[in-house]
Amino acid sequence: MKTNIKHSPRYLAVKLLDRVADSGSYANITLDQTIDKEQLQPADAGLLTNLVYGVIQRQLTLDFYLKPFIKKPQRLERWARQNLRVAVYQMVYLDKIPNRAIFYEATEIAKKMGNQGVAGLMTAILRQIERKGVPQLATISDPLTRLSISASVPEWLVAKLTDQIGSDKTGAILATINQPAAASIRVNTAIATVDEVQSELAELGLDTEPSALSAVGLVRQGGFLAGTTAFAYGQYTVQDESSMLVAAAMQIQPQHQVLDACAAPGGKTAHIASYLSAEAGGHVEAFDLHPHKVKLIKDNAKRLHVADVVNARAFDARNLRDVVANKSFDRVLVDAPCSGLGLMRRKPEIKYARQPEDLMNLQKIQLDILDSVAIKVKPGGILTYSTCTIVNEENADVIEQFLAKHTEFETIPVHTDKALKVATEPHLRLYPDDYGTDGFFICNLKRKMR
């Protein structure tokens, strides 16, 4: 067992968590790379995934549990803290792994990554936790702090959500964001039907259910859906259900000229393109700030058989004034750069990486992009603004400021293919607890006929 410790899911979890903390990257990319490189069996891949996401999701809670037992936290290296988090996560949240196995592997990991001395410290801390038990969350007297620690969401964000949407809704959101995210796909109706794809997946043992949000969505509780022949051929693509609402909201016709101002990696661009017809003259101009991401847009369009109506290029959407003609687009999408706070279930690192000042910095970028593209919308055309965040600063406040400056626009209801239990006028606000999806915001702004 000692010789194989470098290939154990627990060791790999500690290494991966340390790398993510060091680089500030998302765990999902590194996790996929690690599973592929190590050629892990499904059970080990599942445990590794559970440990990595579980520790990130519960980080503040785990640190609260550990605090009484770490006498000199400033001397604890980052990897050692990750090792303790992984061990305590297993002790508290996983009931099928005996403590002796947890302690053994934590000690062996410490020997491998540190030395015998730090290994002894790990063992001593874990045995003390076993004897005394972790502190109770109920002992936290301040309600806001208690909610922050129990949900493992920074206190500033809990306070902001409570102020903006109330304590009950905030509590409901925080109660769901640490639950596993469902796998969801969008069927490419340009070449397949929902029934056809659902049947093909069922034959592979991948049973799915129709999305409650999108007429072209299928959902499965867990599972890897990007490894099938149908995916490779472009019959469907992996996309969150909330994200599927954007193209439908735009009410696109086959002949429309569409501008997608912040397009990478191209999921929404391809969805927009599925409504268009090259024969009818339909076309989408897709821009993204980063040149290396333009290739993703093009690759997505090619795989999904819509490349004939997509033109992708690198450009800053804040400076489009002289790049495309004014009043020339029937539909314009600004899927704006945002804090991503609606993605806390799927990308839990986000909640620790963001700071309050980020919201106002992002708001300025969002308004600059809207200002740049507003003149590109034809009279009677629709400008759609969307984000994957759930705070007012990046959503309703942006729309309010935009409309104060651009009186030639007015809000119209957000069209959805299915009736939803959330309001779609004057905009659509979707929270993670509403349907178990990413949090999302969509607003339709129509240019007046004058």
CSV table of C-alpha atoms in Angstrom, one decimal:
chain,number,residue,atom,x,y,z
A,1,MET,CA,0.0,0.0,0.0
A,2,LYS,CA,2.9,2.3,0.8
A,3,THR,CA,4.4,2.0,-2.7
A,4,ASN,CA,1.1,2.8,-4.3
A,5,ILE,CA,0.2,5.8,-2.2
A,6,LYS,CA,0.9,8.2,-5.1
A,7,HIS,CA,-1.9,6.6,-7.0
A,8,SER,CA,-4.5,6.4,-4.3
A,9,PRO,CA,-7.6,8.7,-4.6
A,10,ARG,CA,-6.8,10.4,-1.3
A,11,TYR,CA,-3.3,11.3,-2.2
A,12,LEU,CA,-4.4,12.5,-5.6
A,13,ALA,CA,-7.1,14.5,-4.0
A,14,VAL,CA,-4.6,16.3,-1.7
A,15,LYS,CA,-2.3,17.0,-4.6
A,16,LEU,CA,-5.2,18.3,-6.8
A,17,LEU,CA,-6.6,20.5,-4.1
A,18,ASP,CA,-3.2,22.0,-3.3
A,19,ARG,CA,-2.7,22.7,-7.0
A,20,VAL,CA,-6.1,24.3,-7.4
A,21,ALA,CA,-5.5,26.5,-4.3
A,22,ASP,CA,-2.1,27.5,-5.7
A,23,SER,CA,-3.2,28.3,-9.2
A,24,GLY,CA,-6.7,29.6,-8.6
A,25,SER,CA,-8.0,27.4,-11.4
A,26,TYR,CA,-11.2,25.3,-11.5
A,27,ALA,CA,-11.0,21.8,-10.1
A,28,ASN,CA,-13.1,20.2,-12.9
A,29,ILE,CA,-10.4,20.6,-15.5
A,30,THR,CA,-7.6,19.3,-13.3
A,31,LEU,CA,-9.8,16.5,-12.0
A,32,ASP,CA,-10.6,15.3,-15.5
A,33,GLN,CA,-6.9,15.4,-16.5
A,34,THR,CA,-6.0,13.5,-13.3
A,35,ILE,CA,-8.6,10.7,-13.9
A,36,ASP,CA,-7.4,10.3,-17.5
A,37,LYS,CA,-3.7,10.3,-16.6
A,38,GLU,CA,-4.1,7.8,-13.8
A,39,GLN,CA,-6.5,5.7,-15.7
A,40,LEU,CA,-8.6,5.3,-12.5
A,41,GLN,CA,-11.3,2.6,-12.2
A,42,PRO,CA,-14.8,4.0,-11.8
A,43,ALA,CA,-14.9,3.5,-8.1
A,44,ASP,CA,-11.6,5.3,-7.5
A,45,ALA,CA,-12.6,8.1,-9.9
A,46,GLY,CA,-15.8,8.5,-8.0
A,47,LEU,CA,-14.1,8.7,-4.7
A,48,LEU,CA,-11.6,11.2,-6.0
A,49,THR,CA,-14.4,13.3,-7.4
A,50,ASN,CA,-16.3,13.1,-4.1
A,51,LEU,CA,-13.2,14.1,-2.1
A,52,VAL,CA,-12.2,17.0,-4.3
A,53,TYR,CA,-15.7,18.6,-4.6
A,54,GLY,CA,-16.7,17.7,-1.1
A,55,VAL,CA,-13.6,19.4,0.5
A,56,ILE,CA,-14.0,22.5,-1.7
A,57,GLN,CA,-17.7,22.8,-1.0
A,58,ARG,CA,-17.3,22.3,2.7
A,59,GLN,CA,-14.0,24.2,3.2
A,60,LEU,CA,-15.2,26.8,5.7
A,61,THR,CA,-17.0,24.1,7.7
A,62,LEU,CA,-14.0,21.8,7.7
A,63,ASP,CA,-11.8,24.7,8.8
A,64,PHE,CA,-14.2,25.4,11.7
A,65,TYR,CA,-14.0,21.7,12.7
A,66,LEU,CA,-10.2,21.8,12.6
A,67,LYS,CA,-9.5,25.1,14.3
A,68,PRO,CA,-9.5,23.9,17.9
A,69,PHE,CA,-7.0,21.1,17.1
A,70,ILE,CA,-4.4,23.1,15.2
A,71,LYS,CA,-2.2,25.0,17.7
A,72,LYS,CA,0.0,26.8,15.3
A,73,PRO,CA,-1.9,27.2,12.0
A,74,GLN,CA,0.6,29.6,10.5
A,75,ARG,CA,3.2,26.8,10.5
A,76,LEU,CA,0.9,24.4,8.7
A,77,GLU,CA,1.8,24.2,5.0
A,78,ARG,CA,-1.0,24.4,2.5
A,79,TRP,CA,-0.8,20.8,1.4
A,80,ALA,CA,-0.9,19.7,5.0
A,81,ARG,CA,-4.1,21.6,5.6
A,82,GLN,CA,-5.6,20.0,2.5
A,83,ASN,CA,-4.6,16.6,3.9
A,84,LEU,CA,-6.4,17.3,7.1
A,85,ARG,CA,-9.5,18.6,5.3
A,86,VAL,CA,-9.6,15.5,3.2
A,87,ALA,CA,-9.4,13.3,6.3
A,88,VAL,CA,-12.0,15.2,8.3
A,89,TYR,CA,-14.3,15.3,5.3
A,90,GLN,CA,-14.2,11.5,5.2
A,91,MET,CA,-14.7,11.3,9.0
A,92,VAL,CA,-17.8,13.6,9.0
A,93,TYR,CA,-19.5,13.2,5.7
A,94,LEU,CA,-18.6,9.6,4.5
A,95,ASP,CA,-19.8,6.8,6.6
A,96,LYS,CA,-18.3,3.8,4.7
A,97,ILE,CA,-14.6,4.5,5.4
A,98,PRO,CA,-13.3,3.4,8.8
A,99,ASN,CA,-11.2,5.9,10.8
A,100,ARG,CA,-8.2,3.6,10.8
A,101,ALA,CA,-8.0,3.6,7.0
A,102,ILE,CA,-8.4,7.4,7.0
A,103,PHE,CA,-5.7,7.9,9.6
A,104,TYR,CA,-3.3,5.5,7.8
A,105,GLU,CA,-3.6,7.1,4.4
A,106,ALA,CA,-3.4,10.6,5.9
A,107,THR,CA,-0.1,9.6,7.6
A,108,GLU,CA,1.3,8.0,4.5
A,109,ILE,CA,0.5,11.1,2.4
A,110,ALA,CA,2.2,13.3,5.0
A,111,LYS,CA,5.3,11.1,4.9
A,112,LYS,CA,5.3,11.3,1.1
A,113,MET,CA,4.7,15.0,0.8
A,114,GLY,CA,6.5,16.1,4.0
A,115,ASN,CA,8.4,14.1,6.6
A,116,GLN,CA,8.0,11.8,9.6
A,117,GLY,CA,7.5,14.8,11.9
A,118,VAL,CA,4.6,16.3,10.0
A,119,ALA,CA,3.2,12.8,9.6
A,120,GLY,CA,3.2,12.4,13.4
A,121,LEU,CA,1.4,15.8,13.7
A,122,MET,CA,-1.3,14.7,11.3
A,123,THR,CA,-1.9,11.5,13.3
A,124,ALA,CA,-2.0,13.3,16.6
A,125,ILE,CA,-4.6,15.9,15.3
A,126,LEU,CA,-6.8,13.2,13.8
A,127,ARG,CA,-6.8,11.0,16.9
A,128,GLN,CA,-7.6,14.0,19.0
A,129,ILE,CA,-10.6,14.8,16.8
A,130,GLU,CA,-11.7,11.2,17.0
A,131,ARG,CA,-11.6,11.3,20.9
A,132,LYS,CA,-13.2,14.7,21.4
A,133,GLY,CA,-15.4,15.1,18.3
A,134,VAL,CA,-15.7,18.1,16.1
A,135,PRO,CA,-17.2,21.3,17.5
A,136,GLN,CA,-20.9,21.9,17.0
A,137,LEU,CA,-22.1,24.5,14.6
A,138,ALA,CA,-24.9,25.4,17.1
A,139,THR,CA,-22.2,26.9,19.3
A,140,ILE,CA,-21.7,29.8,16.9
A,141,SER,CA,-23.8,32.5,18.4
A,142,ASP,CA,-24.1,35.0,15.5
A,143,PRO,CA,-26.8,33.7,13.1
A,144,LEU,CA,-25.1,35.2,10.0
A,145,THR,CA,-21.7,33.6,10.9
A,146,ARG,CA,-23.4,30.3,11.7
A,147,LEU,CA,-25.1,30.2,8.3
A,148,SER,CA,-21.9,31.2,6.6
A,149,ILE,CA,-19.9,28.4,8.3
A,150,SER,CA,-22.6,25.7,8.0
A,151,ALA,CA,-23.1,26.4,4.3
A,152,SER,CA,-19.4,27.2,3.7
A,153,VAL,CA,-20.2,30.5,2.0
A,154,PRO,CA,-18.2,33.7,2.8
A,155,GLU,CA,-20.0,35.9,5.3
A,156,TRP,CA,-20.0,38.9,3.0
A,157,LEU,CA,-21.9,37.0,0.4
A,158,VAL,CA,-24.4,35.6,2.8
A,159,ALA,CA,-25.1,39.1,4.1
A,160,LYS,CA,-25.5,40.5,0.6
A,161,LEU,CA,-28.0,37.8,-0.5
A,162,THR,CA,-29.9,38.2,2.8
A,163,ASP,CA,-30.2,41.9,2.2
A,164,GLN,CA,-31.2,41.5,-1.5
A,165,ILE,CA,-33.6,38.5,-1.4
A,166,GLY,CA,-34.4,37.9,2.3
A,167,SER,CA,-33.2,35.3,4.8
A,168,ASP,CA,-35.7,32.6,3.8
A,169,LYS,CA,-34.6,32.6,0.1
A,170,THR,CA,-31.0,32.8,1.0
A,171,GLY,CA,-31.3,29.9,3.3
A,172,ALA,CA,-33.1,27.8,0.6
A,173,ILE,CA,-30.2,28.6,-1.9
A,174,LEU,CA,-27.5,27.8,0.6
A,175,ALA,CA,-29.2,24.5,1.5
A,176,THR,CA,-28.9,23.3,-2.1
A,177,ILE,CA,-25.6,24.5,-3.4
A,178,ASN,CA,-23.6,21.7,-1.8
A,179,GLN,CA,-25.7,19.0,-3.4
A,180,PRO,CA,-24.4,17.2,-6.5
A,181,ALA,CA,-25.1,19.0,-9.8
A,182,ALA,CA,-27.1,17.0,-12.3
A,183,ALA,CA,-25.7,16.2,-15.7
A,184,SER,CA,-27.7,18.0,-18.5
A,185,ILE,CA,-27.4,18.0,-22.2
A,186,ARG,CA,-29.0,20.1,-25.0
A,187,VAL,CA,-30.2,18.1,-28.0
A,188,ASN,CA,-29.0,19.6,-31.3
A,189,THR,CA,-32.3,19.8,-33.1
A,190,ALA,CA,-30.5,20.7,-36.3
A,191,ILE,CA,-29.8,17.0,-36.8
A,192,ALA,CA,-31.7,15.0,-34.1
A,193,THR,CA,-34.8,14.9,-32.0
A,194,VAL,CA,-35.0,14.8,-28.3
A,195,ASP,CA,-36.7,11.4,-28.4
A,196,GLU,CA,-34.0,10.0,-30.7
A,197,VAL,CA,-31.2,11.1,-28.4
A,198,GLN,CA,-33.0,9.9,-25.3
A,199,SER,CA,-33.5,6.5,-26.8
A,200,GLU,CA,-29.9,6.2,-28.0
A,201,LEU,CA,-28.6,7.1,-24.5
A,202,ALA,CA,-31.1,4.6,-22.9
A,203,GLU,CA,-29.6,1.8,-25.0
A,204,LEU,CA,-26.2,2.7,-23.5
A,205,GLY,CA,-27.7,2.4,-20.0
A,206,LEU,CA,-27.8,6.2,-19.6
A,207,ASP,CA,-31.4,6.9,-18.7
A,208,THR,CA,-32.4,10.6,-18.8
A,209,GLU,CA,-35.4,12.7,-18.0
A,210,PRO,CA,-36.8,15.7,-20.0
A,211,SER,CA,-35.6,19.1,-18.6
A,212,ALA,CA,-38.2,21.0,-16.7
A,213,LEU,CA,-36.8,24.2,-18.2
A,214,SER,CA,-36.0,23.6,-21.8
A,215,ALA,CA,-37.8,21.7,-24.6
A,216,VAL,CA,-34.5,20.6,-26.0
A,217,GLY,CA,-32.9,19.5,-22.7
A,218,LEU,CA,-32.3,16.1,-21.1
A,219,VAL,CA,-31.2,15.5,-17.5
A,220,ARG,CA,-29.5,12.7,-15.6
A,221,GLN,CA,-28.5,12.5,-12.0
A,222,GLY,CA,-24.7,12.0,-12.4
A,223,GLY,CA,-22.8,10.2,-15.1
A,224,PHE,CA,-20.4,11.2,-17.9
A,225,LEU,CA,-22.4,12.1,-21.0
A,226,ALA,CA,-19.6,13.4,-23.2
A,227,GLY,CA,-18.1,10.1,-24.2
A,228,THR,CA,-20.7,8.7,-26.6
A,229,THR,CA,-20.8,8.4,-30.3
A,230,ALA,CA,-23.9,10.7,-30.4
A,231,PHE,CA,-21.9,13.4,-28.6
A,232,ALA,CA,-19.0,13.1,-30.9
A,233,TYR,CA,-21.2,13.3,-33.9
A,234,GLY,CA,-22.9,16.4,-32.5
A,235,GLN,CA,-26.4,15.1,-31.8
A,236,TYR,CA,-26.1,16.8,-28.4
A,237,THR,CA,-23.8,18.9,-26.3
A,238,VAL,CA,-23.3,19.2,-22.5
A,239,GLN,CA,-25.0,22.4,-21.3
A,240,ASP,CA,-26.7,23.5,-18.0
A,241,GLU,CA,-30.4,23.7,-18.2
A,242,SER,CA,-30.5,27.4,-17.2
A,243,SER,CA,-28.0,28.2,-20.0
A,244,MET,CA,-30.4,26.6,-22.6
A,245,LEU,CA,-33.0,29.3,-21.8
A,246,VAL,CA,-30.9,32.1,-23.4
A,247,ALA,CA,-31.3,31.3,-27.1
A,248,ALA,CA,-34.9,30.4,-26.7
A,249,ALA,CA,-35.5,33.8,-25.0
A,250,MET,CA,-34.1,35.6,-28.1
A,251,GLN,CA,-37.0,34.4,-30.3
A,252,ILE,CA,-34.8,33.9,-33.3
A,253,GLN,CA,-36.1,33.4,-36.8
A,254,PRO,CA,-34.3,31.4,-39.6
A,255,GLN,CA,-33.3,34.6,-41.5
A,256,HIS,CA,-32.1,36.7,-38.6
A,257,GLN,CA,-28.7,38.4,-38.3
A,258,VAL,CA,-27.4,37.8,-34.8
A,259,LEU,CA,-24.5,39.2,-32.9
A,260,ASP,CA,-23.1,37.2,-30.0
A,261,ALA,CA,-20.8,39.6,-28.2
A,262,CYS,CA,-19.1,37.4,-25.6
A,263,ALA,CA,-19.3,34.0,-27.2
A,264,ALA,CA,-16.7,31.5,-25.9
A,265,PRO,CA,-16.8,28.6,-25.5
A,266,GLY,CA,-19.6,28.7,-28.0
A,267,GLY,CA,-22.4,26.7,-26.4
A,268,LYS,CA,-24.9,29.5,-26.7
A,269,THR,CA,-23.6,30.5,-30.1
A,270,ALA,CA,-24.3,27.0,-31.4
A,271,HIS,CA,-27.7,27.0,-29.9
A,272,ILE,CA,-28.5,30.3,-31.6
A,273,ALA,CA,-27.2,28.9,-34.8
A,274,SER,CA,-29.6,25.9,-34.6
A,275,TYR,CA,-32.5,28.3,-35.2
A,276,LEU,CA,-30.9,29.9,-38.2
A,277,SER,CA,-30.9,28.8,-41.9
A,278,ALA,CA,-28.1,29.6,-44.3
A,279,GLU,CA,-30.6,29.3,-47.2
A,280,ALA,CA,-32.7,31.9,-45.6
A,281,GLY,CA,-29.7,34.2,-45.0
A,282,GLY,CA,-29.5,33.6,-41.3
A,283,HIS,CA,-26.1,34.3,-39.7
A,284,VAL,CA,-24.4,34.8,-36.3
A,285,GLU,CA,-21.3,36.9,-35.8
A,286,ALA,CA,-19.6,35.6,-32.7
A,287,PHE,CA,-16.9,37.6,-30.8
A,288,ASP,CA,-14.7,36.8,-27.9
A,289,LEU,CA,-11.9,38.8,-26.2
A,290,HIS,CA,-9.5,35.9,-26.1
A,291,PRO,CA,-8.0,34.6,-29.4
A,292,HIS,CA,-7.4,31.1,-28.1
A,293,LYS,CA,-11.1,30.7,-27.1
A,294,VAL,CA,-12.3,31.6,-30.7
A,295,LYS,CA,-11.1,28.1,-31.7
A,296,LEU,CA,-13.5,26.6,-29.1
A,297,ILE,CA,-16.4,28.5,-30.7
A,298,LYS,CA,-15.4,27.2,-34.2
A,299,ASP,CA,-14.9,23.7,-32.9
A,300,ASN,CA,-18.2,23.7,-31.2
A,301,ALA,CA,-20.0,25.0,-34.3
A,302,LYS,CA,-18.3,22.4,-36.5
A,303,ARG,CA,-19.1,19.5,-34.2
A,304,LEU,CA,-22.7,20.6,-34.0
A,305,HIS,CA,-23.1,21.1,-37.8
A,306,VAL,CA,-23.9,24.8,-37.7
A,307,ALA,CA,-20.5,26.2,-38.9
A,308,ASP,CA,-22.2,27.4,-42.1
A,309,VAL,CA,-24.0,30.1,-40.2
A,310,VAL,CA,-21.3,31.0,-37.7
A,311,ASN,CA,-18.4,33.4,-38.1
A,312,ALA,CA,-16.2,33.6,-35.0
A,313,ARG,CA,-13.4,36.1,-34.4
A,314,ALA,CA,-11.4,37.6,-31.6
A,315,PHE,CA,-12.3,41.1,-30.5
A,316,ASP,CA,-13.1,43.1,-27.4
A,317,ALA,CA,-16.9,43.6,-27.3
A,318,ARG,CA,-16.4,47.0,-25.7
A,319,ASN,CA,-14.9,48.2,-28.9
A,320,LEU,CA,-17.3,47.0,-31.6
A,321,ARG,CA,-18.4,50.4,-32.8
A,322,ASP,CA,-16.4,50.3,-36.1
A,323,VAL,CA,-16.2,46.5,-36.6
A,324,VAL,CA,-19.8,45.8,-37.6
A,325,ALA,CA,-22.5,48.1,-39.0
A,326,ASN,CA,-24.9,50.0,-36.8
A,327,LYS,CA,-28.5,48.9,-36.6
A,328,SER,CA,-27.8,45.8,-38.6
A,329,PHE,CA,-28.7,42.9,-36.2
A,330,ASP,CA,-32.1,41.5,-35.5
A,331,ARG,CA,-30.8,40.0,-32.3
A,332,VAL,CA,-27.8,40.8,-30.1
A,333,LEU,CA,-26.7,38.6,-27.1
A,334,VAL,CA,-24.5,39.9,-24.3
A,335,ASP,CA,-23.8,36.9,-22.2
A,336,ALA,CA,-21.6,39.1,-20.0
A,337,PRO,CA,-18.5,38.3,-18.1
A,338,CYS,CA,-19.6,38.0,-14.5
A,339,SER,CA,-18.7,36.8,-11.0
A,340,GLY,CA,-20.2,33.4,-11.8
A,341,LEU,CA,-21.9,33.2,-8.3
A,342,GLY,CA,-24.8,31.3,-9.8
A,343,LEU,CA,-22.3,28.4,-10.5
A,344,MET,CA,-21.5,27.7,-6.8
A,345,ARG,CA,-22.9,24.2,-7.0
A,346,ARG,CA,-20.9,23.2,-10.1
A,347,LYS,CA,-17.8,25.3,-9.5
A,348,PRO,CA,-17.6,25.8,-5.7
A,349,GLU,CA,-14.2,27.5,-5.9
A,350,ILE,CA,-16.0,30.6,-7.1
A,351,LYS,CA,-17.5,31.5,-3.7
A,352,TYR,CA,-14.0,31.8,-2.1
A,353,ALA,CA,-12.4,33.6,-5.1
A,354,ARG,CA,-14.8,36.5,-5.3
A,355,GLN,CA,-14.6,39.7,-3.2
A,356,PRO,CA,-17.3,42.4,-2.9
A,357,GLU,CA,-15.3,44.9,-5.0
A,358,ASP,CA,-15.3,42.4,-7.9
A,359,LEU,CA,-19.0,43.0,-8.4
A,360,MET,CA,-18.7,46.7,-9.1
A,361,ASN,CA,-15.6,46.2,-11.4
A,362,LEU,CA,-17.6,43.6,-13.4
A,363,GLN,CA,-20.6,45.9,-13.5
A,364,LYS,CA,-18.5,48.6,-15.3
A,365,ILE,CA,-17.4,46.0,-17.9
A,366,GLN,CA,-21.0,44.8,-18.4
A,367,LEU,CA,-22.3,48.3,-18.9
A,368,ASP,CA,-19.4,49.1,-21.3
A,369,ILE,CA,-20.3,46.1,-23.4
A,370,LEU,CA,-24.0,47.0,-23.5
A,371,ASP,CA,-23.2,50.5,-24.4
A,372,SER,CA,-21.0,49.3,-27.3
A,373,VAL,CA,-23.5,47.0,-28.9
A,374,ALA,CA,-26.7,48.9,-28.3
A,375,ILE,CA,-26.3,50.9,-31.6
A,376,LYS,CA,-25.9,47.6,-33.5
A,377,VAL,CA,-29.6,46.5,-32.8
A,378,LYS,CA,-32.1,47.2,-35.5
A,379,PRO,CA,-35.2,49.1,-34.6
A,380,GLY,CA,-37.6,46.5,-33.4
A,381,GLY,CA,-34.7,44.2,-32.7
A,382,ILE,CA,-34.0,42.6,-29.3
A,383,LEU,CA,-30.9,42.9,-27.1
A,384,THR,CA,-30.6,40.0,-24.7
A,385,TYR,CA,-28.5,40.4,-21.5
A,386,SER,CA,-27.6,37.3,-19.5
A,387,THR,CA,-25.3,36.3,-16.7
A,388,CYS,CA,-24.7,33.3,-14.5
A,389,THR,CA,-24.7,35.3,-11.3
A,390,ILE,CA,-27.4,36.0,-8.7
A,391,VAL,CA,-26.6,39.4,-7.3
A,392,ASN,CA,-28.3,42.6,-8.2
A,393,GLU,CA,-25.1,44.5,-8.9
A,394,GLU,CA,-24.5,42.5,-12.0
A,395,ASN,CA,-28.2,42.0,-13.0
A,396,ALA,CA,-31.1,44.3,-12.2
A,397,ASP,CA,-28.8,47.2,-11.4
A,398,VAL,CA,-27.1,46.9,-14.7
A,399,ILE,CA,-30.4,46.9,-16.6
A,400,GLU,CA,-31.6,49.9,-14.6
A,401,GLN,CA,-28.5,52.0,-15.4
A,402,PHE,CA,-28.6,50.9,-19.1
A,403,LEU,CA,-32.2,51.9,-19.5
A,404,ALA,CA,-31.6,55.3,-17.9
A,405,LYS,CA,-29.0,56.0,-20.5
A,406,HIS,CA,-30.6,54.3,-23.5
A,407,THR,CA,-34.2,55.4,-23.6
A,408,GLU,CA,-34.6,53.9,-27.1
A,409,PHE,CA,-34.9,50.5,-25.4
A,410,GLU,CA,-37.6,49.0,-23.2
A,411,THR,CA,-37.9,45.6,-21.4
A,412,ILE,CA,-40.1,42.9,-22.8
A,413,PRO,CA,-41.0,39.5,-21.2
A,414,VAL,CA,-38.5,36.7,-21.5
A,415,HIS,CA,-39.8,34.0,-23.8
A,416,THR,CA,-39.5,30.4,-22.6
A,417,ASP,CA,-40.5,27.2,-24.4
A,418,LYS,CA,-41.9,25.8,-21.2
A,419,ALA,CA,-44.0,27.6,-18.5
A,420,LEU,CA,-41.8,28.3,-15.5
A,421,LYS,CA,-42.6,28.8,-11.8
A,422,VAL,CA,-40.4,31.9,-11.7
A,423,ALA,CA,-41.3,35.3,-13.2
A,424,THR,CA,-40.2,36.2,-16.7
A,425,GLU,CA,-41.1,39.9,-16.6
A,426,PRO,CA,-39.4,42.4,-16.5
A,427,HIS,CA,-36.6,39.8,-16.4
A,428,LEU,CA,-36.0,36.2,-15.5
A,429,ARG,CA,-34.1,35.5,-12.3
A,430,LEU,CA,-33.3,31.8,-11.7
A,431,TYR,CA,-31.8,30.7,-8.4
A,432,PRO,CA,-30.0,27.4,-7.7
A,433,ASP,CA,-32.8,26.2,-5.5
A,434,ASP,CA,-35.6,26.8,-8.0
A,435,TYR,CA,-34.9,23.9,-10.3
A,436,GLY,CA,-31.6,22.5,-9.1
A,437,THR,CA,-29.7,24.3,-11.9
A,438,ASP,CA,-27.1,27.0,-12.1
A,439,GLY,CA,-28.3,30.4,-11.0
A,440,PHE,CA,-29.0,32.6,-14.0
A,441,PHE,CA,-30.4,36.0,-15.1
A,442,ILE,CA,-31.9,36.9,-18.5
A,443,CYS,CA,-33.4,40.2,-19.6
A,444,ASN,CA,-34.8,41.1,-23.1
A,445,LEU,CA,-34.4,44.7,-24.2
A,446,LYS,CA,-36.4,45.7,-27.3
A,447,ARG,CA,-35.3,48.7,-29.5
A,448,LYS,CA,-38.2,51.0,-30.1
A,449,MET,CA,-39.4,51.6,-33.7
A,450,ARG,CA,-38.1,55.2,-34.0
